[in-house]
Amino acid sequence: MAACRRISCFAKKSQTFLFKHSVYYCTTTSVQVKPETAPNEIVIPYRIERGPTDVLKALASTLSKDYTAPLYKYEDDPYFIPSSNITKRSFALSKESGRKAARYFLENYPELFKCNKSVPHIKAFDPPIVYTEENVTSAESLRDCIMDCHVDNSILVYNILKTKGIAVSEDLKQDLLELLCFYNCKQPVSDEYYEERFFARTDKGPEDKWDCKGMAEELFKEMEQGSQAYGAMISGAAKFRDADRALSLFAEMKDKGLPGTVEVYNSLISISSLIQEAPQLRFDYVQQLLGNMTSDGLQPNLYTMNAILESFVQGRWRKSMPYSLSVLAEMRRLKIEPSVGTYYLLLMIFCSNDFSNATVLYDIMNQLGGKELEIRHPTDVYFFNTAMEVCLKSLRDKELGYCIHNLLEFKNNCKLLGNSFSESQYFKFFFKLLCQTEEMDKLMDIYEKYVPNSYTPEPSVTLAIIEAIHFSGNYKHLPKMCSDVLFFEQTERENILTALMDAAGCMKHDDKTQEDLVNMVWNIFEKLNQRSERRRLPFDWSGVLLGNFLKTFMNGNSLEKSWAVIKKLKDEEYSIMGYPENKHLLKFCELCLKNEDYNKLLYCMKYAVNSSYPDFKVDVEKLASEMFEQEKLPMKQRPLVNAVLQSASNASEESDSDSDTSSSESSSDESSSDEEKEPEKKDS
């Protein structure tokens, strides 16, 4: 009991002291204070308010990201875990479609979901309330609808209250007006459907024009028109790009002598490009608004400064760079901490049209290095994407690229990447930068870290990595890229397949690499053949591409796989564009001799002779004479080889005679036409 009284007594003290290394520190100041109590007494600090998820956040902070596991939303049977961009998008949206189906039944059949046994009670699991004149008895129903951001129900309940004559306070009307202005009197898409927003191609602004005959305009006329009401209306009209309505409301507010709010001036600055088109006139208009803010006793905030910078981004203006630096200096004077979006806007001003000023990115990274970032402005999600793009296209500095990437991976900064498109763009620029500046082994280590769980490379990134492997000569990574091309369903990209086969067939690699390469290239070959059989439009093969397939298989001494290519060349001779190189076919003949497979040898010779190669007949004759001299060709096969060569010579003689005949006929026709023209001239 004595201990309990002592603890309660200490808890009521005005200051709390913590014992640390025999020295007490005050939690309210940084000044050291000597202990007033015995050193062995226990001092209980004041209770700190915690959120419902603070414990979970603390536990999560002890764990690092597992790059070998897929994202939690893709967790499934290993066979069904998506890998390509298309399958990832389909998987996530399919799960979200299931949530939509559940929401549909909850809203349309509420009588089936009356039993909600969740503890604590989860309101989202309750069926939606259907408001009627019977159950709307007070303004609390309207307050609940506004808190739930349900526009349609809010309008319905307000009309019911007005019909019943139930009074609604001005504060509640102001809350309703702000809700209607923010959403333009239309029911917004539910926040539950995160994946739809994440996989949206771009972040589009509001497409709807301001509803000048909507509920917001009616409510504004009915309520007391003060500064807050005008502020909500002006902000709503500016958000939905109705500059005329916003200016007229602002003029009305000034005529009534009402002071503006910071939100009003921020909204007007954001649409300054709609009000004034010329850059200088736009800047003068912004200065005028800032002067009005000062006269109203208002201080600019982060949104004000970012809106000014956005006005500099729109349109080319030679003074935009020095003025943007002045804005940044003013932010420091006013002790407004710039957001990441502020630095994004600076990059857009300095680098949008000319990359010669891209060195400003070094100064920006010096300011941001080692900081945990938070989303404080809508433009914050564009910084990392733009910074990596500037680093790639202008500076090509891999150390700066690593600095940007390390900042992204610091704590929870990855949440500033934005949606799926921005995330893909960032990694595309990052890997293209590494392809141009980094060693191949380190590049592939980073590649294997992020692919495929964190990022699935676009075709342009895959092509850049294959070209980097080919250029560096580090072909041990080529089987991995063959596997990923097959895995990510990029086998039908002609440029990727051409670059891949050029690298695969350029030389004979070491035994391990060549064996893996032959197996992976064979899987690609079979995949393309299956695609041609299943679909109406087959894959467009070319002779050069099949020649590279042939060379890769022959470098691995795989006769059967090489034979499949030769057979395809002969069977689809009239649908394949072009022919493989002469030396590839000769090498296949040598491989057939080595394996004593004379039927395949004759088949290849017939294909080559019939394909009208200019030098193939001479090369085959040389090869045949060598075979006869070295007695590599059995006696019974020699007449067949001679017959093939004889048919080739006969075909060439016939083609020569046909060409001579056609030329002689054309010359005789020309002479006869000249003879006919001469008597006509004499008659005339």
Coordinates of C-alpha atoms in Angstrom, one line a residue, residues 104-487:
Y104 CA -22.7 -5.3 -54.0
F105 CA -24.5 -8.0 -52.0
L106 CA -24.0 -6.0 -48.7
E107 CA -25.7 -3.0 -50.2
N108 CA -28.5 -4.7 -52.2
Y109 CA -29.4 -7.5 -49.7
P110 CA -28.8 -5.8 -46.2
E111 CA -31.3 -8.2 -44.5
L112 CA -28.8 -11.1 -44.9
F113 CA -26.0 -9.3 -43.0
K114 CA -27.7 -8.2 -39.8
C115 CA -25.5 -10.3 -37.5
N116 CA -22.1 -8.5 -37.0
K117 CA -20.2 -10.3 -34.2
S118 CA -17.0 -8.4 -34.6
V119 CA -15.3 -7.3 -31.3
P120 CA -14.5 -4.4 -31.3
H121 CA -17.4 -3.5 -33.5
I122 CA -16.4 -2.9 -37.1
K123 CA -18.8 -0.4 -38.7
A124 CA -17.7 -1.1 -42.2
F125 CA -19.2 -4.7 -41.9
D126 CA -22.6 -3.3 -41.2
P127 CA -25.1 -3.0 -44.1
P128 CA -25.6 0.6 -45.3
I129 CA -28.3 2.6 -43.7
V130 CA -31.2 3.5 -46.0
Y131 CA -32.4 7.0 -44.9
T132 CA -36.1 7.8 -45.1
E133 CA -38.4 10.4 -43.6
E134 CA -39.1 7.9 -40.8
N135 CA -35.6 7.4 -39.5
V136 CA -34.2 10.9 -40.0
T137 CA -35.2 12.7 -36.8
S138 CA -32.3 15.0 -36.1
A139 CA -29.2 16.7 -37.6
E140 CA -27.0 13.9 -36.2
S141 CA -27.9 11.8 -39.2
L142 CA -26.5 14.5 -41.4
R143 CA -23.4 14.8 -39.3
D144 CA -22.8 11.0 -39.7
C145 CA -23.2 11.1 -43.5
I146 CA -20.7 14.0 -43.7
M147 CA -18.2 12.1 -41.5
D148 CA -18.5 9.1 -43.8
C149 CA -18.0 11.4 -46.9
H150 CA -21.2 10.0 -48.4
V151 CA -22.3 12.8 -50.8
D152 CA -25.6 11.3 -52.0
N153 CA -26.8 10.4 -48.5
S154 CA -25.8 13.9 -47.2
I155 CA -27.9 15.6 -49.9
L156 CA -30.8 13.3 -49.2
V157 CA -30.7 13.8 -45.4
Y158 CA -30.4 17.6 -45.7
N159 CA -33.4 17.7 -48.0
I160 CA -35.4 15.6 -45.6
L161 CA -34.4 17.8 -42.6
K162 CA -35.4 20.9 -44.6
T163 CA -38.7 19.3 -45.5
K164 CA -39.5 18.4 -41.9
G165 CA -38.4 21.9 -40.7
I166 CA -35.7 20.6 -38.5
A167 CA -33.0 23.3 -37.9
V168 CA -29.5 22.7 -39.1
S169 CA -26.7 24.7 -37.5
E170 CA -24.5 27.0 -39.6
D171 CA -21.4 25.0 -38.7
L172 CA -23.0 21.8 -40.0
K173 CA -24.1 23.6 -43.1
Q174 CA -20.5 24.8 -43.6
D175 CA -19.3 21.2 -43.2
L176 CA -21.8 20.0 -45.8
L177 CA -20.8 22.8 -48.2
E178 CA -17.2 21.9 -47.9
L179 CA -18.0 18.3 -48.7
L180 CA -20.1 19.2 -51.7
C181 CA -17.5 21.6 -53.1
F182 CA -14.7 19.1 -52.6
Y183 CA -16.5 16.4 -54.6
N184 CA -18.5 18.7 -56.9
C185 CA -21.8 17.3 -55.6
K186 CA -21.0 13.8 -56.9
Q187 CA -20.5 10.6 -55.0
P188 CA -16.7 9.8 -55.1
V189 CA -15.2 6.4 -55.7
S190 CA -14.7 4.4 -52.5
D191 CA -11.3 4.5 -50.9
E192 CA -11.5 0.8 -50.4
Y193 CA -10.6 0.1 -54.1
Y194 CA -6.9 0.9 -53.7
E195 CA -5.7 -1.4 -56.5
E196 CA -7.8 0.5 -59.2
R197 CA -6.0 3.7 -58.3
F198 CA -2.6 2.0 -58.0
F199 CA -2.8 0.4 -61.5
A200 CA -4.3 3.5 -63.2
R201 CA -2.1 4.6 -66.1
T202 CA -1.7 8.2 -64.9
D203 CA -3.0 10.4 -62.2
K204 CA -5.5 12.5 -64.0
G205 CA -6.9 15.7 -62.5
P206 CA -10.6 16.3 -62.2
E207 CA -12.2 16.0 -65.6
D208 CA -15.7 17.4 -64.7
K209 CA -16.4 21.1 -64.9
W210 CA -17.8 22.9 -61.9
D211 CA -21.6 22.2 -61.5
C212 CA -22.9 25.7 -61.5
K213 CA -26.5 24.4 -60.8
G214 CA -25.6 21.8 -58.2
M215 CA -26.5 21.4 -54.6
A216 CA -23.5 23.4 -53.5
E217 CA -24.7 26.6 -55.2
E218 CA -28.2 26.2 -53.7
L219 CA -26.8 25.6 -50.2
F220 CA -24.5 28.6 -50.6
K221 CA -27.5 30.9 -51.3
E222 CA -29.4 29.5 -48.2
M223 CA -26.7 29.8 -45.6
E224 CA -24.9 32.7 -44.1
Q225 CA -22.3 33.8 -46.6
G226 CA -19.1 34.4 -44.6
S227 CA -15.4 34.0 -45.3
Q228 CA -15.5 30.3 -44.8
A229 CA -18.4 29.8 -47.1
Y230 CA -16.8 31.9 -49.8
G231 CA -13.6 30.0 -49.3
A232 CA -15.2 26.6 -49.8
M233 CA -17.0 27.8 -53.0
I234 CA -13.9 29.4 -54.5
S235 CA -11.7 26.4 -53.7
G236 CA -14.3 24.0 -55.3
A237 CA -14.6 26.1 -58.5
A238 CA -10.8 26.4 -58.8
K239 CA -10.4 22.6 -58.2
F240 CA -12.7 21.9 -61.1
R241 CA -11.1 24.5 -63.4
D242 CA -13.9 27.1 -63.5
A243 CA -11.8 30.2 -63.3
D244 CA -14.7 32.6 -64.2
R245 CA -16.9 31.4 -61.3
A246 CA -13.9 31.5 -58.9
L247 CA -13.0 35.1 -59.8
S248 CA -16.6 36.3 -59.6
L249 CA -17.0 34.8 -56.1
F250 CA -13.7 36.3 -55.1
A251 CA -14.9 39.7 -56.3
E252 CA -18.1 39.4 -54.4
M253 CA -16.2 38.5 -51.2
K254 CA -14.0 41.6 -51.6
D255 CA -17.0 43.8 -52.3
K256 CA -18.6 42.7 -49.0
G257 CA -15.4 43.5 -47.2
L258 CA -14.8 39.9 -46.1
P259 CA -11.2 38.8 -45.5
G260 CA -9.9 35.9 -47.6
T261 CA -8.5 32.6 -46.3
V262 CA -5.2 31.0 -47.1
E263 CA -7.1 28.3 -49.0
V264 CA -8.8 30.9 -51.2
Y265 CA -5.5 32.5 -52.3
N266 CA -3.9 29.1 -52.8
S267 CA -6.7 28.0 -55.1
L268 CA -6.5 31.3 -57.1
I269 CA -2.8 30.9 -57.5
S270 CA -3.2 27.3 -58.7
I271 CA -5.4 28.4 -61.6
S272 CA -3.4 31.5 -62.5
S273 CA -2.5 29.9 -65.8
L274 CA -6.2 29.9 -66.7
I275 CA -6.6 33.6 -65.7
Q276 CA -3.4 35.0 -67.3
E277 CA -1.7 33.2 -70.3
A278 CA 1.4 35.3 -70.6
P279 CA 4.1 34.3 -68.1
Q280 CA 4.9 37.9 -67.0
L281 CA 1.2 38.8 -66.6
R282 CA 0.7 35.6 -64.6
F283 CA 3.6 36.4 -62.3
D284 CA 2.2 39.9 -61.8
Y285 CA -1.2 38.4 -60.9
V286 CA 0.4 36.1 -58.4
Q287 CA 2.2 39.0 -56.8
Q288 CA -1.1 40.9 -56.5
L289 CA -2.7 37.9 -54.7
L290 CA 0.3 37.7 -52.3
G291 CA -0.1 41.4 -51.6
N292 CA -3.8 40.8 -50.8
M293 CA -2.8 38.0 -48.4
T294 CA -0.5 40.4 -46.6
S295 CA -3.2 43.0 -46.3
D296 CA -5.6 40.3 -44.9
G297 CA -3.0 39.4 -42.3
L298 CA -2.4 35.9 -43.7
Q299 CA 0.9 34.1 -44.0
P300 CA 1.7 31.8 -46.9
N301 CA 2.0 28.1 -46.2
L302 CA 3.6 25.1 -48.1
Y303 CA 0.7 24.9 -50.5
T304 CA 1.0 28.6 -51.4
M305 CA 4.7 28.3 -52.3
N306 CA 4.2 25.1 -54.3
A307 CA 1.3 26.7 -56.2
I308 CA 3.7 29.6 -57.1
L309 CA 6.3 27.2 -58.3
E310 CA 3.7 25.3 -60.4
S311 CA 2.8 28.6 -62.1
F312 CA 6.5 28.8 -63.2
V313 CA 6.4 25.3 -64.5
Q314 CA 3.5 26.0 -66.9
G315 CA 5.0 27.6 -70.0
R316 CA 8.6 28.6 -70.9
W317 CA 9.9 31.7 -69.2
R318 CA 13.5 32.8 -68.9
K319 CA 12.9 34.3 -65.5
S320 CA 11.4 31.2 -63.9
M321 CA 14.7 29.9 -62.6
P322 CA 15.9 33.0 -60.7
Y323 CA 12.3 33.6 -59.4
S324 CA 12.0 30.0 -58.2
L325 CA 15.2 30.4 -56.2
S326 CA 13.7 33.5 -54.7
V327 CA 10.6 31.5 -53.7
L328 CA 12.8 28.9 -52.0
A329 CA 14.7 31.6 -50.1
E330 CA 11.4 33.1 -49.0
M331 CA 10.3 29.7 -47.7
R332 CA 13.4 29.6 -45.5
R333 CA 12.8 33.1 -44.3
L334 CA 9.2 32.1 -43.3
K335 CA 10.5 28.9 -41.8
I336 CA 8.4 26.8 -44.2
E337 CA 10.1 23.4 -44.7
P338 CA 10.0 22.4 -48.4
S339 CA 8.3 19.2 -49.2
V340 CA 9.7 16.6 -51.7
G341 CA 7.1 18.0 -54.2
T342 CA 8.8 21.4 -53.8
Y343 CA 12.1 19.9 -55.1
Y344 CA 10.2 18.1 -57.8
L345 CA 8.8 21.4 -59.1
L346 CA 12.4 22.9 -59.0
L347 CA 13.6 20.0 -61.2
M348 CA 10.7 20.6 -63.6
I349 CA 11.6 24.3 -63.8
F350 CA 15.4 23.7 -64.3
C351 CA 15.3 20.6 -66.4
S352 CA 12.0 20.3 -68.3
N353 CA 13.2 22.0 -71.5
D354 CA 17.0 22.0 -71.1
F355 CA 19.1 19.5 -69.1
S356 CA 22.1 21.8 -68.9
N357 CA 21.0 23.0 -65.5
A358 CA 20.5 19.5 -64.2
T359 CA 23.3 19.9 -61.6
V360 CA 20.7 21.4 -59.3
L361 CA 19.9 17.8 -58.5
Y362 CA 23.2 17.5 -56.5
D363 CA 22.1 20.3 -54.2
I364 CA 18.7 18.8 -53.8
M365 CA 20.1 15.5 -52.7
N366 CA 22.4 17.2 -50.3
Q367 CA 19.3 18.6 -48.6
L368 CA 17.3 15.4 -48.6
G369 CA 20.0 12.8 -47.8
G370 CA 19.4 10.6 -44.8
K371 CA 15.9 11.9 -44.1
E372 CA 12.7 10.1 -43.5
L373 CA 10.2 11.7 -45.9
E374 CA 6.5 12.1 -45.5
I375 CA 3.8 13.0 -48.0
R376 CA 2.8 16.6 -47.4
H377 CA 1.7 17.7 -50.9
P378 CA 0.1 15.9 -53.9
T379 CA 3.3 16.5 -56.0
D380 CA 5.5 14.6 -53.5
V381 CA 4.9 11.3 -55.3
Y382 CA 6.6 12.6 -58.5
F383 CA 10.0 13.4 -57.1
F384 CA 11.9 10.1 -57.3
N385 CA 10.6 9.3 -60.8
T386 CA 11.7 12.7 -62.1
A387 CA 15.0 12.7 -60.2
M388 CA 16.1 9.3 -61.6
E389 CA 15.0 10.4 -65.1
V390 CA 17.2 13.5 -64.9
C391 CA 20.1 11.5 -63.6
L392 CA 19.8 9.1 -66.5
K393 CA 19.2 11.5 -69.4
S394 CA 21.5 14.3 -68.3
L395 CA 24.1 13.5 -65.7
R396 CA 24.7 9.7 -66.1
D397 CA 26.2 9.6 -62.7
K398 CA 25.8 6.2 -61.1
E399 CA 26.9 7.5 -57.6
L400 CA 24.1 10.0 -57.8
G401 CA 21.7 7.3 -58.9
Y402 CA 22.7 5.1 -55.9
C403 CA 22.2 8.2 -53.7
I404 CA 18.6 8.6 -55.0
H405 CA 17.9 4.9 -54.6
N406 CA 19.3 4.7 -51.1
L407 CA 17.1 7.6 -50.1
L408 CA 14.1 5.8 -51.6
E409 CA 14.9 2.6 -49.5
F410 CA 15.5 4.5 -46.3
K411 CA 12.8 3.5 -43.8
N412 CA 9.3 4.1 -45.4
N413 CA 10.3 6.5 -48.1
C414 CA 9.2 3.9 -50.8
K415 CA 5.6 5.1 -50.2
L416 CA 6.5 8.2 -52.2
L417 CA 6.8 6.2 -55.4
G418 CA 3.2 6.7 -56.3
N419 CA 1.2 4.3 -58.4
S420 CA 2.2 1.3 -60.5
F421 CA 3.1 3.4 -63.5
S422 CA 5.4 5.7 -61.6
E423 CA 7.1 2.8 -59.8
S424 CA 7.8 1.1 -63.2
Q425 CA 9.1 4.3 -64.6
Y426 CA 11.5 4.8 -61.7
F427 CA 13.0 1.3 -61.9
K428 CA 13.2 1.6 -65.7
F429 CA 15.3 4.7 -65.5
F430 CA 17.4 3.2 -62.6
F431 CA 18.3 0.0 -64.5
K432 CA 19.0 1.8 -67.8
L433 CA 21.4 4.0 -65.8
L434 CA 23.2 1.0 -64.4
C435 CA 23.3 -0.6 -67.9
Q436 CA 25.3 2.4 -69.1
T437 CA 27.6 2.9 -66.1
E438 CA 27.8 -0.2 -63.8
E439 CA 29.8 -3.4 -64.0
M440 CA 27.8 -6.3 -65.3
D441 CA 28.2 -8.5 -62.2
K442 CA 27.0 -5.8 -59.8
L443 CA 24.2 -4.9 -62.2
M444 CA 22.9 -8.5 -62.2
D445 CA 23.1 -8.7 -58.4
I446 CA 20.8 -5.7 -58.2
Y447 CA 18.6 -7.2 -61.0
E448 CA 18.2 -10.4 -59.1
K449 CA 17.4 -8.5 -55.9
Y450 CA 14.4 -6.7 -57.3
V451 CA 13.2 -8.9 -60.2
P452 CA 10.5 -10.3 -60.3
N453 CA 9.0 -9.7 -56.8
S454 CA 9.5 -6.0 -56.5
Y455 CA 9.7 -5.1 -60.2
T456 CA 9.0 -6.7 -63.6
P457 CA 11.2 -5.1 -66.3
E458 CA 9.6 -3.6 -69.3
P459 CA 10.8 -4.8 -72.8
S460 CA 13.0 -1.7 -73.2
V461 CA 14.9 -2.6 -69.9
T462 CA 15.2 -6.3 -70.9
L463 CA 16.7 -5.1 -74.3
A464 CA 19.1 -2.7 -72.6
I465 CA 20.4 -5.5 -70.2
I466 CA 20.9 -8.0 -73.1
E467 CA 22.8 -5.4 -75.1
A468 CA 24.9 -4.6 -72.0
I469 CA 25.8 -8.3 -71.6
H470 CA 26.7 -8.5 -75.3
F471 CA 28.8 -5.4 -75.2
S472 CA 30.7 -6.4 -72.0
G473 CA 31.1 -10.0 -73.2
N474 CA 30.0 -11.3 -69.8
Y475 CA 27.8 -14.1 -71.3
K476 CA 27.4 -16.1 -68.1
H477 CA 24.4 -14.0 -67.3
L478 CA 22.7 -14.7 -70.7
P479 CA 20.9 -17.9 -69.7
K480 CA 19.3 -15.9 -66.8
M481 CA 18.0 -13.3 -69.3
C482 CA 16.7 -16.1 -71.6
S483 CA 14.8 -17.5 -68.7
D484 CA 13.3 -14.1 -67.8
V485 CA 12.3 -13.4 -71.4
L486 CA 10.4 -16.6 -71.4
F487 CA 9.1 -16.0 -67.8

